[in-house]
């Protein structure tokens, strides 16, 4: 039964029970309609309480149903909007009793109720904009009538969740339970329904008239638009829709909201954002390992290496409430690491992101030591030392001798062979890669690297640890650069060749940034350090002497222009604002290099820049997929969306290639073969096969 029906003191309590999150798919909507009618038609029932039980109210419309398109079950009768209308028009009071998340269509259902009671576990939000749509079941019209236009704009346009306390201050709920002694939210809601029934009056949000001067409304709208960096259609449509709550009659506005929802639903942005949502959740599932595999609990962590990366990892653990020990070989290094951590927390307090109390609590969880025998108490040991095999060897031999028998031993290596590292221990089955991205405390991505001998339970435990510290874990196999950096190298190589041929650094970065990348490739290298790029290329020259690179980035790095940290790289940086500025010195270096090497320069379009860089990503992604380094194409997308500033509304490099159509991508790559450095463009066999048969990466 999807909706449980129970009567308490002449009040019908309807409990949604559609696991896992009471997604309001067609079956649940039908069940709700049936039970609502049952309650309305029963003369002995005085009021109705609508709840989702004690864990979750509802996460909104069933996003899985969206894929069926505009004729799919989401729009079938009863449409969620008409269910909300049914609740609101009831001849008896309907009270929502809310615990846990109450999102999207779930909150819209609650707005149709006459009263709202919540307990302190409740979280509210209209995250539709994150899926490229707008609240389409009356949310854009009822929310401003409840909490005002400004508050509604904030909530709807940001898509953010607010906790119960904030919801009270916004005026979103009528009664809140902070104390268990008061009973459950349902009990309180039953009382409220009885009170309303006996008063014979219960308010309907549709009846509220918002009085606001036109200029006040336009000021609010302009201010909101000004906060959007690169507004997507959904955000702008949300703003428009909220304004209709002031300017249009309720029913007319609902009709427009519905039409806007359908239009957005079919948009490329929404499809990509929905893909990103499911890709992230799919990434958490490990192929070949059942959900039942026992996982090792990680309750304390030791991090070896107190540099920037190690300190950032220690912060991640402390932020998740885990005690963590930061180790290094010298007391000085340990102290530097601890001071860096404290400074980071201090900066977060200053920016208002953290209270002093919370920061202190987290800092108290972190201790420092030079005594490696102390890692014996940790469930997980993470090595984050210098990227050098000899250094890793000595660290892993030490870890092996001190770590407890059940400990998980992890390396943060980004380029070295994890299997070789595992071979330095007597227990390679307990070794896994945990490749954090810098700054580790902020970046969401964590590549969880499965070595040849990594045991299933160790991999599953590492993925659970990723979730525990709020990261998006993606399983990767062992290869140089794993998923993300291996692909990035191809992307970067194209960016550099484009300079050889005629583009300027600013043109390359702008083309990709205008397309949606958070930062262009050259600006990214200025942030990461051009010295690091140089070191990698030097290593490549030894390992693969025939692998061609443009020499321009070497010239830039050899000038000491390492990027932001030296105030200059591909660009000059303002010492105060850190704003980049194109540098004529670099432009002439690029020109001279072309002339010296007799490379004919030509006009390169932004479209070509984007295509070359992105198809280089997708082509390498295809190799990675075929080699089994990534489990699925959507995992590759998740890596790029969470670790490389790939725009969510483009869905990731593999999704983007699928959308363009693999036959078209293949044809384009074949075209590149005729151009500069054309011999480097070897379409991956998987891409060729899929392209020739008209299939997609998603089908693999
Ligand atoms: C919406 O409501 C539109 C409305 O305006 C209505 C418009 C009218 C009708 C529309 C016609 C088009 N649906 O994240 P987790 C699954 S739009 C289906 O791992 P957590 C999820 O896939 C919706 N499935 O857990 C996963 O499944 P798996 C607006 C959903 O505790 C499982 O639940 N709502 C789902 O970390 C657990 O999820 C949102 O955007 C959904 N709505 O987080 C909410 N929500 O186990 C999106 C979750 O098989 N959801 N699932 O992998 C979230 O933000 C998070 O999932 C939660 C839970 C915070 C709910």
XYZ file of C-alpha atoms and ligand atoms in Angstrom:
760
model
C 0.000 0.000 0.000
C 1.561 3.287 -1.090
C -0.510 5.420 1.255
C -1.467 4.160 4.669
C -4.869 5.323 5.952
C -5.473 5.500 9.665
C -8.018 7.353 11.748
C -7.037 9.117 14.996
C -9.608 11.153 16.916
C -11.776 11.559 13.788
C -8.798 12.767 11.767
C -7.583 10.688 8.810
C -3.808 10.338 8.839
C -2.463 9.603 5.348
C 1.112 8.330 5.370
C 3.005 8.112 2.090
C 5.224 5.054 1.952
C 6.972 4.931 -1.366
C 10.607 3.959 -0.725
C 13.176 5.380 -0.746
C 12.109 9.033 -0.661
C 8.336 9.202 -1.324
C 8.956 10.310 -4.905
C 5.606 11.554 -6.194
C 5.388 9.258 -9.201
C 2.086 8.308 -10.816
C 1.308 5.303 -8.560
C 1.792 7.381 -5.389
C -0.252 10.269 -6.803
C -3.099 7.895 -7.672
C -2.973 6.349 -4.208
C -2.963 9.786 -2.591
C -5.975 10.912 -4.629
C -7.881 7.786 -3.666
C -7.147 8.186 0.039
C -7.905 11.912 0.003
C -11.319 11.206 -1.523
C -11.897 8.477 1.023
C -11.285 10.977 3.824
C -13.273 13.773 2.195
C -16.261 11.502 1.495
C -16.441 10.120 5.030
C -18.755 12.335 7.076
C -17.214 11.099 10.343
C -13.788 12.481 9.367
C -13.240 16.044 10.577
C -9.823 16.717 9.121
C -6.839 15.168 7.342
C -3.153 14.920 8.197
C -0.719 14.285 5.377
C 2.674 12.876 6.278
C 5.579 10.888 4.903
C 6.432 9.137 8.157
C 9.295 9.908 10.472
C 12.237 9.762 8.045
C 11.296 11.723 4.932
C 8.264 13.705 3.851
C 8.921 13.634 0.101
C 11.805 14.413 -2.269
C 9.301 15.686 -4.840
C 8.346 14.483 -8.283
C 9.818 11.135 -9.294
C 12.752 12.255 -11.443
C 13.016 8.794 -13.015
C 9.663 9.446 -14.644
C 10.997 12.582 -16.368
C 12.843 10.531 -18.934
C 9.555 9.484 -20.533
C 9.180 13.079 -21.745
C 6.175 15.304 -22.099
C 3.741 12.433 -22.659
C 5.154 10.437 -19.766
C 3.653 9.515 -16.402
C 4.704 12.774 -14.739
C 2.088 14.631 -16.730
C -0.544 11.862 -16.498
C -3.697 12.201 -14.408
C -3.601 13.050 -11.563
C -1.008 15.677 -12.374
C 0.748 16.770 -9.198
C -0.613 20.296 -9.572
C -4.195 19.037 -9.604
C -3.513 16.942 -6.509
C -2.307 20.079 -4.736
C -5.478 21.866 -5.881
C -7.568 18.973 -4.558
C -5.928 19.277 -1.131
C -6.316 23.045 -1.036
C -9.973 22.986 -2.093
C -10.906 20.375 0.550
C -14.037 20.927 2.595
C -12.046 19.828 5.650
C -8.751 21.144 6.998
C -5.665 19.365 5.733
C -2.489 19.651 7.820
C 0.977 18.554 6.709
C 3.140 16.795 9.328
C 6.730 17.027 8.147
C 9.842 15.103 9.173
C 12.994 14.812 7.069
C 13.358 16.238 3.591
C 10.440 18.026 1.995
C 11.573 19.039 -1.468
C 10.229 20.135 -4.821
C 6.788 18.706 -5.489
C 6.748 17.482 -1.867
C 6.928 21.072 -0.654
C 4.367 22.120 -3.254
C 1.986 19.521 -1.817
C 2.631 20.973 1.620
C 1.828 24.463 0.289
C -1.572 23.162 -0.782
C -2.251 22.082 2.826
C -3.924 24.572 5.140
C -1.356 24.264 7.926
C 2.201 22.960 8.237
C 3.713 21.295 11.305
C 7.328 20.129 11.302
C 9.848 18.611 13.640
C 13.483 19.653 13.875
C 14.604 17.009 11.353
C 12.657 18.749 8.581
C 14.523 20.269 5.615
C 12.806 22.308 2.950
C 13.664 23.333 -0.570
C 12.554 23.787 -4.139
C 15.603 22.358 -5.967
C 13.902 22.196 -9.371
C 16.259 24.822 -10.790
C 19.122 22.361 -10.235
C 17.328 20.044 -12.637
C 16.829 22.821 -15.178
C 13.099 23.206 -14.500
C 10.881 25.315 -12.253
C 8.492 24.232 -9.489
C 5.569 23.226 -11.657
C 2.853 22.291 -9.198
C 1.997 25.783 -8.024
C 5.164 26.365 -5.994
C 6.063 29.587 -7.778
C 2.622 30.997 -6.934
C 1.936 29.701 -3.438
C 5.376 30.167 -1.888
C 5.484 33.963 -2.424
C 1.962 34.143 -0.990
C 3.252 32.392 2.144
C 6.707 33.886 2.736
C 6.787 36.949 0.486
C 8.275 37.545 -2.940
C 11.855 38.134 -1.823
C 12.083 34.983 0.312
C 10.434 32.929 -2.428
C 12.850 34.240 -5.046
C 15.790 33.317 -2.802
C 14.577 29.798 -2.189
C 13.399 29.021 -5.716
C 16.288 30.578 -7.638
C 19.023 29.168 -5.398
C 17.429 25.719 -5.173
C 19.004 25.450 -1.721
C 17.665 23.507 1.232
C 16.892 25.252 4.516
C 16.663 23.646 7.925
C 13.694 23.779 10.234
C 14.939 26.771 12.181
C 15.364 28.824 9.018
C 11.988 27.637 7.731
C 10.370 29.006 10.897
C 12.058 32.367 10.453
C 10.909 32.481 6.833
C 7.327 31.773 7.915
C 7.205 28.521 5.988
C 5.736 26.466 8.813
C 3.078 27.166 11.401
C 4.167 24.966 14.260
C 7.445 23.305 15.027
C 8.396 20.595 17.441
C 11.798 20.987 18.907
C 11.266 18.745 21.853
C 10.460 15.064 21.596
C 8.373 15.381 24.752
C 5.790 17.249 22.681
C 5.107 14.025 20.775
C 5.378 13.544 17.067
C 4.637 16.057 14.331
C 1.648 13.898 13.397
C 0.183 14.170 16.903
C 0.512 17.932 16.800
C -0.948 18.047 13.300
C -3.986 16.043 14.420
C -4.640 18.595 17.184
C -4.290 21.437 14.708
C -6.694 19.773 12.263
C -9.279 19.366 15.042
C -8.850 23.001 16.136
C -9.299 24.212 12.553
C -12.301 21.934 12.000
C -14.041 23.294 15.077
C -13.288 26.900 14.093
C -14.778 26.175 10.673
C -11.996 28.163 9.044
C -8.757 27.195 7.349
C -6.711 29.432 5.078
C -5.935 28.756 1.421
C -2.803 30.270 -0.030
C -4.483 30.865 -3.394
C -6.720 33.450 -1.696
C -3.806 35.584 -0.553
C -3.318 38.751 -2.592
C 0.227 40.110 -2.740
C 0.248 43.883 -2.781
C 3.460 45.229 -4.203
C 4.257 48.289 -6.282
C 5.520 47.561 -9.793
C 8.814 49.349 -9.153
C 9.407 47.395 -5.934
C 8.853 44.150 -7.817
C 11.164 45.140 -10.652
C 13.861 46.141 -8.167
C 13.652 42.727 -6.515
C 13.821 41.034 -9.892
C 16.774 43.077 -11.089
C 18.631 42.475 -7.836
C 18.062 38.740 -8.150
C 19.189 38.624 -11.788
C 22.323 40.555 -10.830
C 23.300 37.762 -8.407
C 23.329 35.164 -11.196
C 26.732 34.682 -12.754
C 25.762 32.831 -15.902
C 21.999 32.547 -15.751
C 20.497 29.472 -17.339
C 16.983 29.528 -18.777
C 15.495 27.793 -15.715
C 16.725 30.428 -13.260
C 15.350 33.260 -15.393
C 12.074 31.443 -15.851
C 11.799 30.910 -12.070
C 12.183 34.661 -11.550
C 9.556 35.425 -14.157
C 7.168 32.904 -12.675
C 7.478 34.334 -9.151
C 6.702 37.791 -10.555
C 3.387 36.439 -11.924
C 2.290 35.852 -8.319
C 2.073 39.650 -8.109
C 0.998 40.566 -11.610
C -1.438 37.857 -12.695
C -4.579 36.187 -11.351
C -3.759 32.891 -9.589
C -5.267 30.510 -12.161
C -3.718 32.311 -15.114
C -0.312 32.219 -13.423
C -0.682 28.480 -12.737
C -1.364 27.910 -16.439
C 1.768 29.818 -17.396
C 3.846 27.992 -14.788
C 2.701 24.665 -16.259
C 3.557 25.748 -19.818
C 6.975 26.977 -18.690
C 7.639 23.681 -16.906
C 6.910 21.698 -20.057
C 9.148 23.901 -22.141
C 12.047 23.677 -19.687
C 11.573 19.964 -19.230
C 12.339 19.406 -22.911
C 15.417 21.664 -22.848
C 18.933 20.349 -23.398
C 20.007 21.933 -20.084
C 17.407 20.058 -18.082
C 18.253 16.751 -19.743
C 21.923 17.278 -18.908
C 21.236 18.264 -15.302
C 19.015 15.230 -14.796
C 21.751 13.072 -16.259
C 24.215 14.630 -13.801
C 21.874 13.861 -10.883
C 21.541 10.179 -11.710
C 25.169 9.833 -12.832
C 26.321 10.918 -9.376
C 24.106 8.370 -7.662
C 25.032 5.610 -10.109
C 28.722 6.274 -9.434
C 28.187 5.079 -5.867
C 27.346 1.592 -7.112
C 30.327 -0.683 -7.654
C 30.026 -3.159 -10.466
C 30.489 -6.737 -9.367
C 30.150 -5.934 -5.668
C 26.809 -6.498 -4.016
C 25.384 -3.985 -1.572
C 25.614 -6.702 1.049
C 29.425 -6.893 1.051
C 30.578 -6.163 4.630
C 32.216 -2.777 5.023
C 34.863 -1.824 7.545
C 33.814 1.035 9.778
C 36.162 4.002 9.599
C 36.007 5.927 12.849
C 39.552 7.275 13.066
C 42.078 8.247 10.429
C 45.818 8.837 10.196
C 47.127 11.065 7.408
C 50.801 10.862 6.517
C 52.217 14.021 5.002
C 51.355 17.368 6.587
C 51.628 19.399 3.378
C 48.727 21.210 1.728
C 47.108 18.014 0.510
C 47.526 16.059 3.750
C 46.230 18.973 5.814
C 43.224 19.364 3.518
C 42.445 15.645 3.869
C 42.709 15.920 7.657
C 40.187 18.780 7.523
C 37.756 16.632 5.510
C 37.891 13.937 8.197
C 37.516 16.383 11.090
C 34.651 18.138 9.301
C 32.872 14.790 9.247
C 33.437 14.374 12.987
C 36.284 11.851 12.814
C 39.402 12.081 14.968
C 42.429 12.359 12.715
C 46.162 12.303 13.296
C 48.423 14.251 10.964
C 51.919 12.775 10.695
C 55.134 13.912 9.128
C 58.809 13.201 9.594
C 59.725 16.472 11.299
C 58.048 18.373 14.096
C 58.409 21.527 12.025
C 56.421 20.048 9.127
C 53.715 18.842 11.497
C 53.423 22.258 13.132
C 53.304 23.986 9.737
C 50.479 21.656 8.692
C 48.527 22.278 11.893
C 48.985 26.037 11.572
C 47.803 25.921 7.970
C 44.702 24.062 9.082
C 43.965 26.539 11.817
C 44.396 29.399 9.339
C 41.949 27.743 6.954
C 39.341 27.397 9.688
C 40.027 31.000 10.722
C 39.364 32.179 7.164
C 36.089 30.217 7.085
C 35.005 31.902 10.339
C 35.874 35.310 8.912
C 33.798 34.653 5.823
C 30.873 33.665 8.027
C 30.902 30.076 6.774
C 31.666 28.562 10.182
C 31.078 29.510 13.801
C 34.062 29.672 16.137
C 32.487 26.941 18.219
C 32.221 24.513 15.293
C 35.732 25.339 14.070
C 37.140 24.719 17.573
C 35.335 21.409 17.812
C 36.821 20.340 14.471
C 40.304 21.509 15.375
C 40.183 19.519 18.590
C 39.684 16.368 16.493
C 43.029 16.909 14.756
C 46.306 16.028 16.423
C 49.847 15.993 15.068
C 52.749 13.615 15.555
C 56.074 12.456 14.180
C 55.725 9.073 15.846
C 54.616 6.674 13.095
C 53.836 3.908 15.568
C 50.757 5.943 16.510
C 49.017 5.094 13.251
C 48.322 1.727 14.896
C 45.061 3.090 16.303
C 43.656 4.254 12.943
C 41.082 2.353 10.873
C 42.261 4.143 7.762
C 45.744 5.410 6.966
C 46.033 7.860 4.068
C 49.427 8.597 2.575
C 49.740 12.088 1.079
C 53.479 12.532 0.652
C 55.624 13.776 -2.234
C 54.886 12.117 -5.591
C 58.027 9.982 -5.787
C 58.080 6.194 -5.808
C 61.065 5.893 -3.463
C 59.378 8.149 -0.907
C 56.138 6.205 -1.231
C 58.016 2.962 -0.755
C 59.533 3.974 2.563
C 56.212 5.385 3.791
C 54.254 2.270 2.837
C 56.799 -0.027 4.439
C 56.382 1.981 7.651
C 52.588 1.926 7.355
C 52.682 -1.824 6.856
C 54.656 -2.374 10.012
C 52.549 -0.121 12.260
C 48.977 -0.254 10.967
C 46.511 -2.561 12.700
C 45.630 -5.785 10.835
C 42.181 -4.578 9.695
C 43.256 -1.106 8.664
C 42.647 0.216 5.163
C 45.838 1.584 3.635
C 45.293 4.340 1.122
C 47.537 6.305 -1.197
C 46.698 9.747 -2.512
C 48.963 9.254 -5.520
C 47.735 10.991 -8.655
C 50.179 9.521 -11.164
C 52.101 6.584 -9.718
C 51.285 2.893 -10.084
C 49.054 1.925 -7.164
C 49.810 -1.774 -7.659
C 53.517 -1.110 -7.259
C 52.773 0.864 -4.095
C 50.592 -1.978 -2.776
C 53.528 -4.305 -3.479
C 55.573 -2.509 -0.794
C 53.254 -3.958 1.831
C 52.562 -7.481 2.994
C 48.830 -6.840 2.441
C 48.163 -5.460 -1.060
C 44.533 -6.560 -0.713
C 44.049 -3.814 1.891
C 45.527 -1.072 -0.280
C 43.301 1.341 -2.210
C 43.842 4.711 -3.896
C 42.116 7.800 -2.528
C 42.889 10.510 -5.039
C 41.738 13.806 -3.551
C 41.656 16.989 -5.602
C 43.128 20.249 -4.444
C 42.003 22.017 -2.288
C 41.030 18.723 -0.686
C 38.710 20.245 1.874
C 36.644 21.972 -0.819
C 36.639 19.806 -3.942
C 33.797 17.287 -4.055
C 35.497 14.668 -6.211
C 37.347 11.661 -4.831
C 38.697 9.041 -7.244
C 38.693 5.742 -5.395
C 41.294 3.591 -7.099
C 40.879 -0.150 -7.235
C 44.222 -1.926 -7.400
C 44.675 -5.329 -8.991
C 44.528 -6.943 -5.547
C 42.215 -4.554 -3.673
C 39.646 -6.604 -1.795
C 35.944 -5.906 -2.498
C 35.245 -4.964 1.096
C 38.166 -2.516 1.093
C 36.876 -0.800 -2.041
C 33.308 -0.699 -0.700
C 34.586 0.686 2.609
C 36.578 3.364 0.805
C 33.466 4.389 -1.147
C 31.503 4.554 2.095
C 34.254 6.688 3.610
C 33.948 9.025 0.603
C 30.226 9.452 1.335
C 30.923 9.959 5.027
C 33.226 12.892 4.343
C 30.775 14.398 1.835
C 32.712 13.526 -1.314
C 31.459 12.105 -4.574
C 33.413 8.874 -4.855
C 34.077 7.478 -8.314
C 35.769 4.117 -8.777
C 38.785 4.161 -11.120
C 41.195 1.491 -12.268
C 44.971 1.811 -12.163
C 46.587 3.828 -14.955
C 48.635 6.986 -15.180
C 46.345 9.850 -14.215
C 43.364 7.582 -13.496
C 40.205 8.975 -15.103
C 40.370 12.714 -14.627
C 44.005 13.651 -15.116
C 44.572 11.178 -17.907
C 41.800 12.812 -19.927
C 42.869 16.286 -18.883
C 46.269 15.748 -20.417
C 44.712 15.238 -23.857
C 42.508 18.283 -23.398
C 45.502 20.355 -22.406
C 47.611 19.036 -25.253
C 45.005 20.303 -27.722
C 44.850 23.669 -25.957
C 48.633 24.028 -26.403
C 48.588 22.925 -30.063
C 45.916 25.552 -30.702
C 48.453 28.150 -29.552
C 51.031 26.756 -31.984
C 48.583 27.200 -34.810
C 47.173 30.656 -34.264
C 45.110 31.063 -31.106
C 46.069 33.225 -28.126
C 45.847 31.960 -24.535
C 42.961 34.319 -23.867
C 41.081 33.129 -26.943
C 41.419 29.479 -25.917
C 40.308 30.148 -22.351
C 37.479 32.480 -23.341
C 36.084 30.077 -25.918
C 35.871 27.298 -23.350
C 34.648 29.574 -20.566
C 31.938 31.036 -22.801
C 30.940 27.487 -23.602
C 30.562 26.907 -19.866
C 33.814 25.623 -18.358
C 34.402 27.253 -14.979
C 37.949 28.075 -16.052
C 39.828 27.728 -19.322
C 42.696 25.200 -19.532
C 45.511 27.740 -19.403
C 44.018 29.631 -16.492
C 43.591 26.243 -14.796
C 47.290 25.518 -15.238
C 48.123 28.936 -13.837
C 46.182 27.882 -10.755
C 47.629 24.364 -10.532
C 51.186 25.490 -11.327
C 52.967 25.434 -14.687
C 55.974 23.899 -12.912
C 53.837 20.840 -12.203
C 52.878 20.593 -15.872
C 56.541 20.887 -16.819
C 57.543 18.105 -14.412
C 54.908 15.800 -15.898
C 56.042 16.524 -19.460
C 59.670 15.892 -18.503
C 58.682 12.522 -17.113
C 56.682 11.768 -20.252
C 59.699 12.597 -22.425
C 61.601 9.818 -20.673
C 58.743 7.313 -20.670
C 57.396 8.110 -24.137
C 60.026 10.068 -26.094
C 57.915 10.026 -29.275
C 54.873 11.603 -27.697
C 54.589 15.098 -29.209
C 53.844 18.195 -27.172
C 53.898 21.857 -27.995
C 57.038 23.375 -26.527
C 55.254 26.627 -25.665
C 54.197 25.600 -22.117
C 57.783 24.534 -21.364
C 59.022 27.967 -22.438
C 56.474 29.658 -20.186
C 57.405 27.508 -17.174
C 61.136 27.925 -17.816
C 60.657 31.693 -17.552
C 59.670 31.057 -13.934
C 56.068 31.897 -14.812
C 54.513 29.162 -12.706
C 51.124 30.851 -12.560
C 49.172 32.562 -9.805
C 51.698 31.636 -7.132
C 54.430 33.620 -8.916
C 52.081 36.414 -10.017
C 52.512 35.460 -13.670
C 52.025 32.473 -15.909
C 49.949 32.463 -19.051
C 48.586 35.724 -17.677
C 49.698 38.455 -15.292
C 47.837 38.549 -11.997
C 46.896 41.586 -9.980
C 48.559 41.035 -6.588
C 45.492 42.244 -4.701
C 42.482 41.133 -6.719
C 44.197 38.142 -8.391
C 42.415 39.211 -11.573
C 44.082 37.911 -14.714
C 45.282 40.095 -17.526
C 46.417 39.008 -20.980
C 50.156 39.578 -21.258
C 51.701 40.880 -24.532
C 54.932 39.128 -23.551
C 53.205 35.764 -23.780
C 51.419 36.690 -26.992
C 54.761 37.519 -28.633
C 56.329 34.358 -27.244
C 53.542 32.386 -28.923
C 53.989 34.269 -32.221
C 57.756 33.900 -32.222
C 57.507 30.204 -31.478
C 55.221 29.722 -34.501
C 57.535 31.735 -36.785
C 60.676 29.963 -35.550
C 59.148 26.576 -36.222
C 57.568 27.605 -39.534
C 54.066 26.838 -38.349
C 51.561 28.650 -40.537
C 49.303 30.614 -38.227
C 45.619 30.855 -39.113
C 42.342 32.221 -37.724
C 40.888 29.608 -35.414
C 37.215 29.824 -34.542
C 35.929 29.456 -30.999
C 33.827 26.579 -32.225
C 36.934 24.701 -33.353
C 38.661 25.360 -30.027
C 35.730 23.919 -28.127
C 35.340 20.932 -30.443
C 39.024 20.012 -30.380
C 39.407 20.257 -26.638
C 36.145 18.507 -25.791
C 36.428 15.730 -28.349
C 39.956 15.067 -27.102
C 38.366 14.495 -23.690
C 35.655 12.226 -25.056
C 38.103 10.233 -27.197
C 40.370 9.544 -24.227
C 37.249 8.807 -22.186
C 36.350 6.149 -24.751
C 39.753 4.498 -24.275
C 39.320 4.616 -20.524
C 35.912 3.030 -20.809
C 37.095 0.225 -23.040
C 40.066 -0.494 -20.766
C 37.705 -0.732 -17.801
C 39.443 2.123 -15.985
C 35.997 3.688 -15.568
C 32.974 1.523 -14.827
C 30.608 3.493 -17.026
C 30.500 6.600 -19.186
C 28.400 8.429 -16.610
C 31.181 7.920 -14.017
C 33.515 9.828 -16.317
C 30.939 12.604 -16.493
C 30.710 12.641 -12.694
C 34.487 13.033 -12.465
C 34.443 16.009 -14.801
C 31.387 17.632 -13.238
C 32.808 17.446 -9.727
C 36.527 17.859 -10.200
C 37.199 19.832 -13.367
C 34.656 22.652 -13.514
C 32.710 21.044 -16.346
C 29.331 22.811 -16.568
C 26.542 20.683 -15.098
C 24.109 21.897 -17.749
C 26.290 20.189 -20.396
C 26.111 16.870 -18.533
C 29.807 15.889 -18.771
C 32.125 15.134 -21.710
C 30.653 11.726 -22.536
C 27.045 12.904 -22.293
C 27.932 15.915 -24.425
C 29.495 13.698 -27.088
C 26.408 11.470 -27.014
C 24.197 14.526 -27.497
C 26.233 15.741 -30.475
C 25.957 12.171 -31.772
C 28.944 9.831 -31.909
C 28.827 9.564 -35.727
C 29.249 13.364 -35.816
C 32.040 13.302 -33.233
C 33.799 10.605 -35.210
C 33.456 12.560 -38.466
C 34.831 15.649 -36.784
C 37.833 13.771 -35.411
C 38.488 12.363 -38.873
C 38.463 15.959 -40.096
C 41.067 16.923 -37.460
C 43.307 14.171 -38.812
C 43.851 16.283 -41.903
C 45.017 19.276 -39.855
C 47.978 20.288 -37.711
C 49.342 17.356 -35.673
C 46.621 15.333 -37.353
C 48.478 12.083 -36.787
C 47.686 12.423 -33.076
C 43.986 12.128 -33.692
C 43.408 8.394 -33.484
C 39.734 7.721 -32.819
C 39.377 5.233 -29.957
C 38.168 1.852 -31.156
C 35.092 2.107 -28.940
C 34.209 5.494 -30.392
C 34.642 4.142 -33.916
C 32.454 1.122 -33.241
C 29.724 3.109 -31.548
C 29.908 5.914 -34.091
C 29.677 3.537 -37.038
C 26.669 1.769 -35.586
C 24.952 4.942 -34.403
C 25.136 4.027 -30.726
C 26.029 6.095 -27.675
C 28.500 5.888 -24.787
C 25.499 5.596 -22.465
C 24.641 2.295 -24.121
C 27.947 0.698 -23.085
C 10.016 18.250 -8.773
O 9.640 17.943 -7.678
C 9.185 18.963 -9.758
C 7.974 19.538 -9.106
O 7.941 20.920 -9.226
C 6.755 18.875 -9.602
C 6.351 19.320 -10.961
C 5.135 18.633 -11.442
C 5.370 17.282 -11.994
C 6.540 17.209 -12.836
C 6.369 16.834 -14.174
C 7.617 16.924 -14.886
N 12.920 11.064 -7.689
O 20.603 11.145 -3.080
P 20.455 9.822 -2.452
C 16.583 8.470 -5.220
S 11.565 17.842 -9.323
C 13.371 9.827 -7.886
O 21.469 8.790 -2.730
P 20.591 11.131 0.108
C 18.032 8.482 -5.645
O 18.166 8.337 -7.035
C 12.256 16.975 -7.981
N 14.377 9.269 -7.164
O 20.258 9.930 -0.869
C 18.576 7.299 -4.863
O 18.195 6.125 -5.530
P 19.159 4.843 -5.547
C 12.787 17.901 -6.976
C 14.925 10.024 -6.227
O 20.071 10.733 1.427
C 17.794 7.374 -3.562
O 16.619 8.149 -3.846
N 13.499 17.142 -5.972
C 14.519 11.333 -5.989
O 22.000 11.521 -0.030
C 18.530 8.028 -2.439
O 19.017 9.290 -2.891
C 14.823 16.965 -6.009
O 15.511 17.467 -6.863
C 13.460 11.855 -6.755
N 12.973 13.092 -6.575
O 19.739 12.372 -0.440
C 15.387 16.123 -4.896
N 15.279 11.845 -4.999
O 19.255 4.402 -4.126
C 16.523 15.311 -5.393
C 16.123 10.874 -4.630
O 18.462 3.901 -6.439
N 17.021 14.395 -4.371
N 15.919 9.768 -5.360
O 20.465 5.335 -6.085
C 17.915 14.779 -3.453
O 18.276 15.931 -3.336
C 18.479 13.698 -2.576
O 18.321 12.482 -3.231
C 17.809 13.593 -1.193
C 18.353 12.338 -0.454
C 18.153 14.842 -0.376
C 16.309 13.449 -1.313
